[in-house]
Amino acid sequence: MSNRSAIVLTGIGASGGVTVGSAFLLDRRRLRTPRYHLPPGQEEAELARLRAALERSDQQLAEMKEKVEALQGDEHTLILEAHRLMLQDPAFITEVRRLIEVEHVNAEWAVRRSARRIRNAFGKISDEYFRERKQDVDFVADRVARNLMGETVDAEPGEVPHGAIVVARDLSPADAAVLLQPGRIAGLVTDRGTKTSHTAIVAHARGIPAVVGVVKASELVAGGDELAMDGDRGVVVLRPTPEQVRRFKAARRKAQAVERTLEEERLLPTVTADGHELRLLANIEFEEEVGAVERVGAQGIGLYRTEFLYLGRRTLPTEEEHVHAYRSVLSSMKGLPVTIRTLDVGGDKVPLEPRGRRKYEPNPALGLRAIRYCMRHTAVFHTQLRALLRASVHGKLRIMFPMISGLTEVRDAKAALEQAKEELRTEGVPFDEEVEIGVMIELPSAALMADRIAQEVDFFSIGTNDLIQYSLAIDRQNRDVAYLYRPLHLAILRMLQFAVEAAHAHGKRVSICGEMAGEPHYAMVLLGLGVDDLSMAPSSIPLMRRMVRAATLEAAQEMLREAMAFDTADEIERHVRGVMLDRFADVLGIGEELEDLLQQA
């Protein structure tokens, strides 16, 4: 194999880091599902076969969860529990049974058809994270189908050599929970997936370099092939030359040295060299992530998503379930601020009735979601607001309303909160009367109304992912237009600048909680804009802390002025990138050296 030339494969950098190792090919070829009609009178036997496969699938997931918890604690096992719930979801099971009983198709094919209908509904959700959950539907259906067919379902960790780079078409959450153990494998490459797929999230949380979405990687790579990969740039070199291997290994040594120093700085204040403080917060979804937040020295939680309480279940969460989830995180953070975002999905994902009937929207990205859904279904909203207020006595709570388009929604949401407060006062239930109220600035209309909105709330959190998407009218999942997603587009910078200045004019703090906040190349742009807080994945905080401490506010403002004098996103990005590489060559230059090397390949 060594006499074959190197091939550079590109994908999506899902978890940073440089590594070199031998490929281990995990066979996860797509299952060819048989399709046939049942002979007359065989429906009951087919339903019995289905029940057995569902029970076997549930048992496998329960055993997997127990095994992972014993080895690694309960972090990242909630997804396995969610898959168990999906096995019982009436929207899934009822349709499978109908296909068998009415259309007389075999159970394997009925499972596939039912899953396809549900995943299509997920595919219409605007939020990238929740849209990616359609993969979970596939994983659950695949497990049931494999059990029906007597196929191998889960990977055995013992079959993967230590230090190998795992290459697969995709990894199920069960495979990811077992295989992605720090120190066990060197890296991960998959044909499918995005930055928000479960595999990418687990790899990122565990510090394992990962490149996903490398089309046909599992077909091009053979077991034992040498690979060199850069998880930051989303690049994999198949059968690298000796010189490429030497350069990748040198880059890895430098990166590891940087990581050790970052760890030593975790308790240092995030203050620029000229004395300006910028608070670094963490984005989380589950309370199990609080441990990671503490390990990196985050100064609070800037975004706690609450949608997990509603998904994968047949009934709405009770007030007590809400209180339990919020209280746990607030107590764990020991007085540091915790910003909890109210429900941010639409009726297509929220169980509206005890029997699990759901409404599917043709275009949920622009439909009844987030604050719009809450103001339509006031009982759902009321339950969450009461729970938030009750939990507020256990820490420093900040409540945030998503997808605000104008003042009417702000006032309606505040009125609903006031109604909940009045109820609790009447009942004698304690809560924090001074709890802060904020809104997400993620729609162009909210950004342009920031000066008015700032007068009625305590803080802004700018969701740059949606703000960019809605402002530039692009779908990031559409490969034909994904190149237009430009965080440094002058229109975006102007909107950010206006929103920050409007908030500050009224003495209000501004946070950014989109992906932009954790991108190190944008650190000085955000500092120059005057943002008060940056909220990001916990693993991004150490590097961002280093960069803020090495920068000055004056230099950041000067760089922003120069950048905004350019006309196009290309010109602005080129300028910002150049400045950042000059200033932070010790941390950003490692990847640049590799890029030069790859361009020569």
Coordinates of C-alpha atoms in Angstrom, one line a residue:
M1 CA 0.0 0.0 0.0
S2 CA 2.9 2.3 0.7
N3 CA 3.7 2.8 -3.1
R4 CA 0.2 4.3 -3.7
S5 CA 0.0 8.1 -3.7
A6 CA -1.5 10.1 -0.9
I7 CA -5.1 11.2 -1.3
V8 CA -6.5 14.3 0.5
L9 CA -10.1 13.8 1.7
T10 CA -12.2 16.7 3.0
G11 CA -15.2 16.8 5.3
I12 CA -16.5 18.7 8.3
G13 CA -14.1 19.4 11.2
A14 CA -16.3 18.1 14.0
S15 CA -13.7 17.9 16.8
G16 CA -10.3 19.6 16.7
G17 CA -6.9 18.0 17.0
V18 CA -4.2 16.6 14.8
T19 CA -3.4 12.9 14.8
V20 CA -1.8 10.0 12.8
G21 CA -2.7 6.4 13.0
S22 CA -3.8 3.2 11.3
A23 CA -7.4 2.9 10.0
F24 CA -9.8 0.5 11.6
L25 CA -12.8 0.1 9.3
L26 CA -16.0 -0.4 11.2
D27 CA -18.5 -2.3 9.0
R28 CA -21.7 -0.4 9.2
R29 CA -22.9 -0.9 5.7
R30 CA -26.4 0.0 5.0
L31 CA -28.7 -2.8 5.7
R32 CA -30.6 -4.1 2.7
T33 CA -34.1 -4.4 4.0
P34 CA -36.3 -7.2 2.5
R35 CA -39.7 -6.2 1.3
Y36 CA -42.6 -8.5 0.6
H37 CA -46.3 -9.0 1.3
L38 CA -47.4 -11.4 4.0
P39 CA -49.3 -14.5 3.1
P40 CA -53.0 -14.4 4.3
G41 CA -53.4 -14.9 8.0
Q42 CA -49.7 -14.2 8.9
E43 CA -50.3 -10.8 10.4
E44 CA -50.4 -11.9 14.0
A45 CA -47.2 -13.9 13.7
E46 CA -45.5 -10.9 12.1
L47 CA -46.7 -8.7 15.0
A48 CA -45.2 -11.2 17.5
R49 CA -41.9 -11.1 15.6
L50 CA -42.0 -7.3 15.8
R51 CA -42.7 -7.3 19.5
A52 CA -39.8 -9.7 20.1
A53 CA -37.5 -7.4 18.1
L54 CA -38.6 -4.3 20.0
E55 CA -38.1 -6.1 23.3
R56 CA -34.6 -7.3 22.2
S57 CA -33.7 -3.7 21.1
D58 CA -34.8 -2.2 24.4
Q59 CA -32.8 -4.8 26.3
Q60 CA -29.7 -4.1 24.2
L61 CA -30.0 -0.4 24.9
A62 CA -30.6 -0.9 28.6
E63 CA -27.5 -3.2 28.9
M64 CA -25.4 -0.8 26.8
K65 CA -26.5 2.1 29.1
E66 CA -25.6 0.1 32.2
K67 CA -22.2 -0.9 30.7
V68 CA -21.3 2.7 29.7
E69 CA -22.4 4.1 33.1
A70 CA -20.2 1.6 34.9
L71 CA -17.2 2.5 32.7
Q72 CA -17.6 6.3 32.2
G73 CA -20.4 7.6 34.4
D74 CA -23.8 8.7 33.1
E75 CA -22.5 11.5 30.8
H76 CA -23.7 10.9 27.3
T77 CA -26.0 8.0 28.2
L78 CA -29.2 10.1 28.0
I79 CA -29.3 9.5 24.3
L80 CA -29.5 5.8 24.9
E81 CA -32.5 6.4 27.2
A82 CA -34.0 8.6 24.5
H83 CA -33.7 5.7 22.0
R84 CA -35.5 3.4 24.4
L85 CA -38.3 5.9 24.5
M86 CA -38.4 6.1 20.7
L87 CA -39.0 2.4 20.7
Q88 CA -42.3 3.0 22.5
D89 CA -43.3 6.2 20.6
P90 CA -46.9 5.7 19.3
A91 CA -46.1 7.8 16.2
F92 CA -43.6 5.1 15.3
I93 CA -45.2 1.9 16.6
T94 CA -48.8 2.6 15.6
E95 CA -47.7 3.2 12.0
V96 CA -45.6 0.0 11.9
R97 CA -48.5 -2.0 13.2
R98 CA -50.9 -0.4 10.7
L99 CA -48.6 -1.3 7.8
I100 CA -48.5 -4.9 8.9
E101 CA -52.2 -5.3 9.7
V102 CA -53.6 -3.2 6.9
E103 CA -51.1 -3.2 4.1
H104 CA -49.8 -6.7 5.0
V105 CA -46.1 -5.9 4.6
N106 CA -43.3 -7.6 6.4
A107 CA -42.1 -6.1 9.7
E108 CA -38.7 -5.0 8.5
W109 CA -40.2 -3.0 5.6
A110 CA -42.9 -1.5 7.9
V111 CA -40.2 -0.3 10.3
R112 CA -38.3 1.4 7.5
R113 CA -41.4 3.1 6.1
S114 CA -42.6 4.4 9.5
A115 CA -39.1 5.7 10.3
R116 CA -38.9 7.4 7.0
R117 CA -42.1 9.3 7.6
I118 CA -40.8 10.5 11.0
R119 CA -37.4 11.5 9.8
N120 CA -38.9 13.5 7.0
A121 CA -40.8 15.5 9.7
F122 CA -37.5 16.1 11.6
G123 CA -35.9 17.2 8.3
K124 CA -38.3 20.2 8.2
I125 CA -37.2 21.6 11.6
S126 CA -35.3 24.8 11.3
D127 CA -33.0 24.3 14.3
E128 CA -29.9 22.5 13.0
Y129 CA -29.4 20.6 16.2
F130 CA -32.9 19.2 16.3
R131 CA -33.0 18.6 12.6
E132 CA -30.0 16.3 13.1
R133 CA -32.1 14.1 15.4
K134 CA -33.5 12.5 12.3
Q135 CA -30.3 10.4 12.4
D136 CA -31.5 9.0 15.8
V137 CA -34.7 7.8 14.1
D138 CA -32.6 6.0 11.6
F139 CA -30.4 4.4 14.3
V140 CA -33.5 3.1 16.2
A141 CA -35.1 1.8 13.0
D142 CA -31.8 0.1 12.0
R143 CA -31.5 -1.6 15.4
V144 CA -35.0 -3.0 15.2
A145 CA -34.6 -4.1 11.6
R146 CA -31.2 -5.8 12.4
N147 CA -32.8 -7.7 15.3
L148 CA -35.7 -8.8 13.0
M149 CA -33.1 -10.1 10.5
G150 CA -30.7 -11.6 13.1
E151 CA -27.9 -9.3 12.2
T152 CA -25.1 -8.0 14.4
V153 CA -26.2 -4.8 16.1
D154 CA -23.5 -3.2 18.3
A155 CA -19.8 -2.9 17.9
E156 CA -17.5 -4.6 20.5
P157 CA -14.9 -2.2 21.8
G158 CA -12.4 -5.1 22.1
E159 CA -12.2 -5.4 18.3
V160 CA -10.8 -1.9 17.8
P161 CA -7.0 -1.7 18.4
H162 CA -5.7 1.0 20.8
G163 CA -4.5 4.1 18.9
A164 CA -6.5 3.3 15.7
I165 CA -8.5 5.9 13.7
V166 CA -12.0 4.5 13.3
V167 CA -13.5 4.9 9.9
A168 CA -17.2 4.2 9.4
R169 CA -20.2 5.2 7.4
D170 CA -21.7 6.5 10.6
L171 CA -21.6 5.7 14.3
S172 CA -24.8 5.1 16.2
P173 CA -25.0 6.7 19.7
A174 CA -24.5 3.3 21.2
D175 CA -21.3 2.7 19.2
A176 CA -20.1 6.2 20.0
A177 CA -20.7 5.7 23.7
V178 CA -18.6 2.6 23.7
L179 CA -15.9 3.4 21.2
L180 CA -15.2 7.1 21.7
Q181 CA -13.2 6.7 24.9
P182 CA -10.3 9.2 25.5
G183 CA -7.0 7.5 25.1
R184 CA -8.5 4.5 23.4
I185 CA -8.8 5.6 19.8
A186 CA -6.7 8.3 18.0
G187 CA -9.5 9.7 15.8
L188 CA -12.7 9.2 14.0
V189 CA -13.7 9.6 10.3
T190 CA -17.3 9.1 9.0
D191 CA -19.0 9.3 5.7
R192 CA -22.0 11.0 7.2
G193 CA -22.8 13.5 10.0
T194 CA -22.6 17.2 10.8
K195 CA -21.1 19.3 13.6
T196 CA -24.4 18.8 15.5
S197 CA -24.7 15.0 15.0
H198 CA -24.5 13.0 18.2
T199 CA -21.3 11.4 17.2
A200 CA -19.6 14.8 16.6
I201 CA -20.9 16.1 20.0
V202 CA -19.5 13.1 21.9
A203 CA -16.1 13.2 20.1
H204 CA -15.9 16.9 20.8
A205 CA -16.8 16.5 24.4
R206 CA -14.2 13.8 24.8
G207 CA -11.4 15.6 23.0
I208 CA -11.1 13.0 20.1
P209 CA -10.2 14.5 16.7
A210 CA -13.1 13.8 14.3
V211 CA -13.9 14.6 10.7
V212 CA -17.4 13.8 9.6
G213 CA -19.2 14.0 6.3
V214 CA -16.2 12.7 4.4
V215 CA -18.2 11.3 1.5
K216 CA -17.2 7.6 0.7
A217 CA -14.4 7.6 3.2
S218 CA -15.4 4.1 4.3
E219 CA -15.2 2.9 0.7
L220 CA -11.9 4.6 -0.1
V221 CA -10.1 3.6 3.1
A222 CA -9.0 0.0 3.7
G223 CA -8.3 -1.5 7.2
G224 CA -4.7 -0.8 8.1
D225 CA -4.2 2.1 5.8
E226 CA -2.2 4.9 7.4
L227 CA -4.2 8.2 7.9
A228 CA -3.2 11.7 9.0
M229 CA -6.0 13.9 10.0
D230 CA -6.7 17.5 11.1
G231 CA -10.0 17.7 13.0
D232 CA -9.9 21.5 13.0
R233 CA -9.8 21.8 9.2
G234 CA -11.8 18.7 8.4
V235 CA -9.0 17.1 6.4
V236 CA -7.9 13.5 6.2
V237 CA -4.9 12.4 4.3
L238 CA -5.1 8.8 3.1
R239 CA -1.7 7.0 2.8
P240 CA 0.3 10.2 3.6
T241 CA 3.9 10.6 2.4
P242 CA 6.7 10.2 5.0
E243 CA 7.2 14.0 5.0
Q244 CA 3.5 14.6 5.6
V245 CA 3.5 12.1 8.5
R246 CA 6.5 13.9 10.0
R247 CA 4.8 17.3 9.7
F248 CA 1.5 16.0 11.2
K249 CA 3.3 14.4 14.1
A250 CA 5.2 17.7 14.7
A251 CA 2.0 19.6 14.7
R252 CA 0.4 17.2 17.1
R253 CA 3.3 17.6 19.6
K254 CA 2.9 21.4 19.4
A255 CA -0.9 21.2 19.9
Q256 CA -0.5 18.9 22.9
A257 CA 2.0 21.3 24.5
V258 CA -0.5 24.2 24.0
E259 CA -3.3 22.1 25.5
R260 CA -1.3 21.5 28.6
T261 CA -0.7 25.2 29.2
L262 CA -4.4 26.0 28.5
E263 CA -5.3 23.6 31.3
E264 CA -3.0 25.4 33.7
E265 CA -4.8 28.7 32.9
R266 CA -8.4 27.5 33.7
L267 CA -8.7 29.6 36.8
L268 CA -7.2 32.8 35.4
P269 CA -9.5 35.8 34.9
T270 CA -10.7 36.5 31.3
V271 CA -9.3 40.0 31.1
T272 CA -7.5 41.6 28.2
A273 CA -4.0 43.0 28.6
D274 CA -5.4 46.5 28.9
G275 CA -7.9 45.5 31.6
H276 CA -11.2 44.8 29.8
E277 CA -13.2 41.9 31.1
L278 CA -15.1 39.5 28.8
R279 CA -17.1 36.8 30.5
L280 CA -16.9 33.2 29.0
L281 CA -20.0 31.1 29.5
A282 CA -20.9 27.6 28.3
N283 CA -23.8 26.2 26.2
I284 CA -25.3 23.0 27.5
E285 CA -28.4 20.8 26.9
F286 CA -28.2 18.3 29.7
E287 CA -27.4 18.6 33.4
E288 CA -24.7 15.9 32.9
E289 CA -22.7 18.5 31.0
V290 CA -22.2 20.7 34.1
G291 CA -19.1 18.7 35.0
A292 CA -17.4 19.7 31.7
V293 CA -18.4 23.3 32.4
E294 CA -16.7 23.3 35.8
R295 CA -13.6 21.6 34.4
V296 CA -12.9 24.4 31.9
G297 CA -13.5 27.2 34.4
A298 CA -16.6 28.7 32.7
Q299 CA -18.0 31.7 34.4
G300 CA -21.6 30.5 34.1
I301 CA -24.0 29.0 31.6
G302 CA -25.1 31.3 28.8
L303 CA -27.5 28.9 27.1
Y304 CA -29.3 26.0 28.7
R305 CA -31.6 24.4 26.1
T306 CA -34.8 22.9 27.5
E307 CA -36.1 21.1 24.5
F308 CA -34.8 17.7 25.8
L309 CA -37.7 17.8 28.3
Y310 CA -40.3 17.6 25.5
L311 CA -38.7 15.3 22.9
G312 CA -39.1 11.6 22.6
R313 CA -42.1 11.3 24.9
R314 CA -45.9 10.9 24.7
T315 CA -47.0 13.4 27.3
L316 CA -45.9 16.9 28.2
P317 CA -43.4 17.3 31.0
T318 CA -44.9 18.1 34.4
E319 CA -44.1 21.2 36.4
E320 CA -42.2 19.0 38.8
E321 CA -40.1 17.5 36.1
H322 CA -39.2 21.0 34.9
V323 CA -38.3 22.1 38.4
H324 CA -36.1 19.1 39.0
A325 CA -34.1 19.7 35.8
Y326 CA -33.6 23.4 36.4
R327 CA -32.9 23.2 40.2
S328 CA -30.2 20.6 39.6
V329 CA -28.2 22.8 37.2
L330 CA -28.7 26.0 39.2
S331 CA -27.5 24.3 42.4
S332 CA -24.5 22.7 40.7
M333 CA -23.4 26.1 39.3
K334 CA -23.1 27.5 42.9
G335 CA -24.3 31.0 42.3
L336 CA -22.9 31.5 38.8
P337 CA -25.4 32.8 36.2
V338 CA -27.5 30.2 34.4
T339 CA -29.4 31.4 31.4
I340 CA -32.3 29.1 30.6
R341 CA -34.0 29.4 27.3
T342 CA -37.7 28.7 27.1
L343 CA -39.0 26.1 24.7
D344 CA -37.6 26.6 21.2
V345 CA -39.3 24.0 19.0
G346 CA -42.6 23.9 17.3
G347 CA -45.7 21.8 17.6
D348 CA -44.3 19.3 15.3
K349 CA -42.0 18.0 18.1
V350 CA -44.1 18.7 21.2
P351 CA -46.7 16.2 22.4
L352 CA -49.9 18.1 22.3
E353 CA -52.2 15.5 23.7
P354 CA -51.8 12.5 26.0
R355 CA -52.2 10.2 23.1
G356 CA -49.2 11.8 21.4
R357 CA -51.0 13.4 18.4
R358 CA -48.7 16.0 16.8
K359 CA -49.2 18.6 14.2
Y360 CA -46.8 18.6 11.3
E361 CA -46.0 21.9 9.6
P362 CA -45.1 22.4 6.0
N363 CA -42.4 25.0 6.8
P364 CA -41.6 25.0 10.5
A365 CA -38.5 27.2 10.1
L366 CA -40.9 30.1 9.5
G367 CA -43.9 28.6 11.3
L368 CA -45.4 28.2 14.8
R369 CA -42.2 27.6 16.9
A370 CA -40.4 29.0 19.9
I371 CA -42.2 32.0 21.5
R372 CA -44.9 31.9 18.8
Y373 CA -45.8 28.3 19.9
C374 CA -45.7 29.2 23.6
M375 CA -48.0 32.2 23.2
R376 CA -50.5 30.0 21.2
H377 CA -50.2 27.1 23.7
T378 CA -50.3 29.2 26.9
A379 CA -50.8 26.2 29.2
V380 CA -47.5 24.6 28.0
F381 CA -45.7 28.0 28.5
H382 CA -47.3 28.6 31.9
T383 CA -46.1 25.3 33.2
Q384 CA -42.5 26.1 32.2
L385 CA -42.6 29.6 33.6
R386 CA -43.9 28.5 37.0
A387 CA -41.2 25.9 37.2
L388 CA -38.5 28.4 36.2
L389 CA -39.6 30.8 38.9
R390 CA -39.8 28.0 41.5
A391 CA -36.3 26.9 40.6
S392 CA -35.0 30.5 40.8
V393 CA -34.4 30.3 44.5
H394 CA -31.7 27.7 44.0
G395 CA -29.2 29.8 42.1
K396 CA -28.7 32.8 39.8
L397 CA -31.3 32.2 37.1
R398 CA -31.8 34.3 33.9
I399 CA -34.8 33.5 31.7
M400 CA -34.5 34.0 28.0
F401 CA -37.2 34.0 25.3
P402 CA -36.3 32.8 21.8
M403 CA -37.2 33.9 18.3
I404 CA -38.4 37.3 19.3
S405 CA -39.4 39.4 16.2
G406 CA -40.7 42.5 17.9
L407 CA -42.0 44.2 21.0
T408 CA -45.4 42.7 21.1
E409 CA -43.9 39.2 21.7
V410 CA -41.6 40.6 24.4
R411 CA -44.5 42.2 26.2
D412 CA -46.8 39.2 25.8
A413 CA -44.1 36.9 27.2
K414 CA -43.4 39.2 30.1
A415 CA -47.1 39.4 30.9
A416 CA -47.3 35.6 30.9
L417 CA -44.3 35.6 33.3
E418 CA -46.0 38.1 35.5
Q419 CA -49.1 36.0 35.7
A420 CA -47.1 33.0 36.9
K421 CA -45.4 35.2 39.5
E422 CA -48.8 36.4 40.8
E423 CA -50.0 32.9 41.1
L424 CA -46.9 31.9 43.1
R425 CA -47.3 34.9 45.3
T426 CA -50.9 34.0 46.1
E427 CA -49.8 30.4 46.8
G428 CA -47.0 31.6 49.1
V429 CA -44.4 29.8 46.9
P430 CA -41.0 31.6 47.1
F431 CA -39.1 32.7 44.0
D432 CA -36.6 35.3 43.0
E433 CA -38.5 38.6 42.4
E434 CA -35.4 40.1 40.7
V435 CA -34.9 37.3 38.1
E436 CA -33.4 38.7 35.0
I437 CA -35.3 38.5 31.7
G438 CA -33.6 38.5 28.3
V439 CA -34.3 37.7 24.7
M440 CA -32.6 36.0 21.8
I441 CA -31.6 38.4 19.0
E442 CA -31.7 35.9 16.1
L443 CA -34.1 37.5 13.6
P444 CA -33.2 40.6 11.5
S445 CA -36.3 42.4 12.8
A446 CA -35.2 42.0 16.4
A447 CA -31.7 43.2 15.6
L448 CA -33.1 46.3 13.9
M449 CA -35.4 46.8 16.8
A450 CA -32.7 46.3 19.4
D451 CA -32.8 49.9 20.6
R452 CA -36.5 49.6 21.5
I453 CA -36.3 46.0 22.9
A454 CA -33.4 46.9 25.1
Q455 CA -35.7 49.2 27.1
E456 CA -37.9 46.3 28.1
V457 CA -35.4 43.5 29.0
D458 CA -32.3 42.9 31.1
F459 CA -30.0 41.4 28.5
F460 CA -29.6 40.2 24.9
S461 CA -28.2 36.9 23.7
I462 CA -27.4 37.0 20.0
G463 CA -28.0 33.7 18.3
T464 CA -25.6 34.2 15.3
N465 CA -26.5 30.9 13.6
D466 CA -30.1 31.8 13.0
L467 CA -29.3 35.5 12.5
I468 CA -26.9 34.8 9.7
Q469 CA -29.2 32.2 8.2
Y470 CA -32.3 34.4 8.2
S471 CA -30.4 37.6 7.2
L472 CA -28.6 36.1 4.2
A473 CA -31.6 33.8 3.3
I474 CA -29.6 30.6 3.2
D475 CA -30.1 27.0 4.4
R476 CA -26.8 25.8 5.8
Q477 CA -27.8 22.2 5.1
N478 CA -28.1 23.0 1.4
R479 CA -24.7 22.3 -0.1
D480 CA -25.5 24.5 -3.1
V481 CA -25.8 27.6 -1.0
A482 CA -23.8 26.8 2.1
Y483 CA -20.8 28.8 0.8
L484 CA -23.0 31.9 1.4
Y485 CA -23.0 31.4 5.2
R486 CA -20.5 34.2 6.0
P487 CA -20.3 35.3 9.7
L488 CA -18.1 38.2 8.7
H489 CA -20.5 39.5 6.0
L490 CA -20.6 43.3 6.4
A491 CA -24.4 43.2 6.9
I492 CA -24.0 40.8 9.8
L493 CA -21.2 42.9 11.4
R494 CA -23.4 46.0 11.1
M495 CA -26.4 44.2 12.7
L496 CA -24.2 42.9 15.6
Q497 CA -22.7 46.4 16.1
F498 CA -26.1 48.0 16.2
A499 CA -27.5 45.5 18.6
V500 CA -24.5 45.8 21.0
E501 CA -24.6 49.6 20.9
A502 CA -28.3 49.7 21.5
A503 CA -28.1 47.4 24.5
H504 CA -25.2 49.3 26.0
A505 CA -27.0 52.6 25.5
H506 CA -29.6 51.2 28.0
G507 CA -27.0 49.6 30.3
K508 CA -27.8 46.1 29.3
R509 CA -25.4 43.2 28.8
V510 CA -25.0 41.4 25.4
S511 CA -23.9 37.8 24.9
I512 CA -23.3 35.8 21.8
C513 CA -24.3 32.2 22.0
G514 CA -24.0 31.0 18.4
E515 CA -21.0 29.0 16.8
M516 CA -19.3 32.4 16.1
A517 CA -18.7 32.8 19.9
G518 CA -16.4 29.7 20.0
E519 CA -14.5 30.4 16.8
P520 CA -11.0 31.5 17.8
H521 CA -10.4 33.4 14.5
Y522 CA -13.3 35.7 15.5
A523 CA -12.2 36.5 19.0
M524 CA -10.9 40.0 18.3
V525 CA -13.9 40.8 16.1
L526 CA -16.3 40.0 19.0
L527 CA -14.1 41.8 21.5
G528 CA -14.0 44.9 19.2
L529 CA -17.7 44.8 18.9
G530 CA -18.0 45.3 22.6
V531 CA -19.8 42.0 23.4
D532 CA -19.9 41.4 27.2
D533 CA -20.3 37.6 27.2
L534 CA -19.4 34.8 24.9
S535 CA -21.2 31.5 25.3
M536 CA -19.8 28.4 23.6
A537 CA -19.2 24.6 23.9
P538 CA -17.2 24.0 27.1
S539 CA -14.3 22.6 25.1
S540 CA -13.8 25.9 23.2
I541 CA -13.4 28.0 26.4
P542 CA -9.7 27.3 27.3
L543 CA -8.4 28.6 23.9
M544 CA -10.7 31.5 23.9
R545 CA -9.5 32.5 27.3
R546 CA -5.9 32.4 26.1
M547 CA -6.7 34.7 23.2
V548 CA -8.7 37.2 25.2
R549 CA -6.0 37.5 27.8
A550 CA -3.3 38.1 25.1
A551 CA -5.4 40.7 23.2
T552 CA -6.1 44.3 24.0
L553 CA -9.5 46.0 23.6
E554 CA -7.8 48.9 21.7
A555 CA -6.2 46.6 19.2
A556 CA -9.5 44.7 18.7
Q557 CA -11.4 47.9 18.1
E558 CA -8.8 49.0 15.6
M559 CA -8.9 45.7 13.8
L560 CA -12.7 45.8 13.6
R561 CA -12.7 49.4 12.1
E562 CA -10.2 48.2 9.5
A563 CA -12.3 45.1 8.7
M564 CA -15.5 47.0 8.3
A565 CA -13.9 49.4 5.8
F566 CA -13.8 46.5 3.3
D567 CA -16.8 45.8 1.1
T568 CA -17.0 42.0 0.7
A569 CA -17.0 39.0 3.1
D570 CA -13.9 37.7 1.3
E571 CA -11.9 40.9 1.9
I572 CA -13.0 41.1 5.6
E573 CA -12.2 37.4 6.3
R574 CA -8.8 37.8 4.6
H575 CA -8.0 40.8 6.7
V576 CA -9.2 39.3 10.0
R577 CA -7.4 36.0 9.3
G578 CA -4.2 37.8 8.6
V579 CA -4.3 39.8 11.8
M580 CA -5.2 36.8 13.9
L581 CA -2.4 34.7 12.5
D582 CA 0.1 37.5 13.1
R583 CA -1.0 37.9 16.7
F584 CA -1.7 34.3 17.7
A585 CA 0.8 32.3 15.7
D586 CA 1.6 30.1 18.6
V587 CA -1.9 28.6 18.7
L588 CA -3.5 29.3 15.2
G589 CA -0.2 28.9 13.3
I590 CA -0.2 25.1 13.9
G591 CA -3.1 24.6 11.6
E592 CA -1.7 27.1 9.0
E593 CA 1.5 25.1 8.6
L594 CA -0.6 22.0 7.9
E595 CA -2.7 23.9 5.4
D596 CA 0.4 25.0 3.5
L597 CA 1.5 21.4 3.5
L598 CA -1.9 20.2 2.2
Q599 CA -2.0 22.7 -0.6
Q600 CA 1.2 21.3 -1.9
A601 CA -0.3 17.8 -1.9

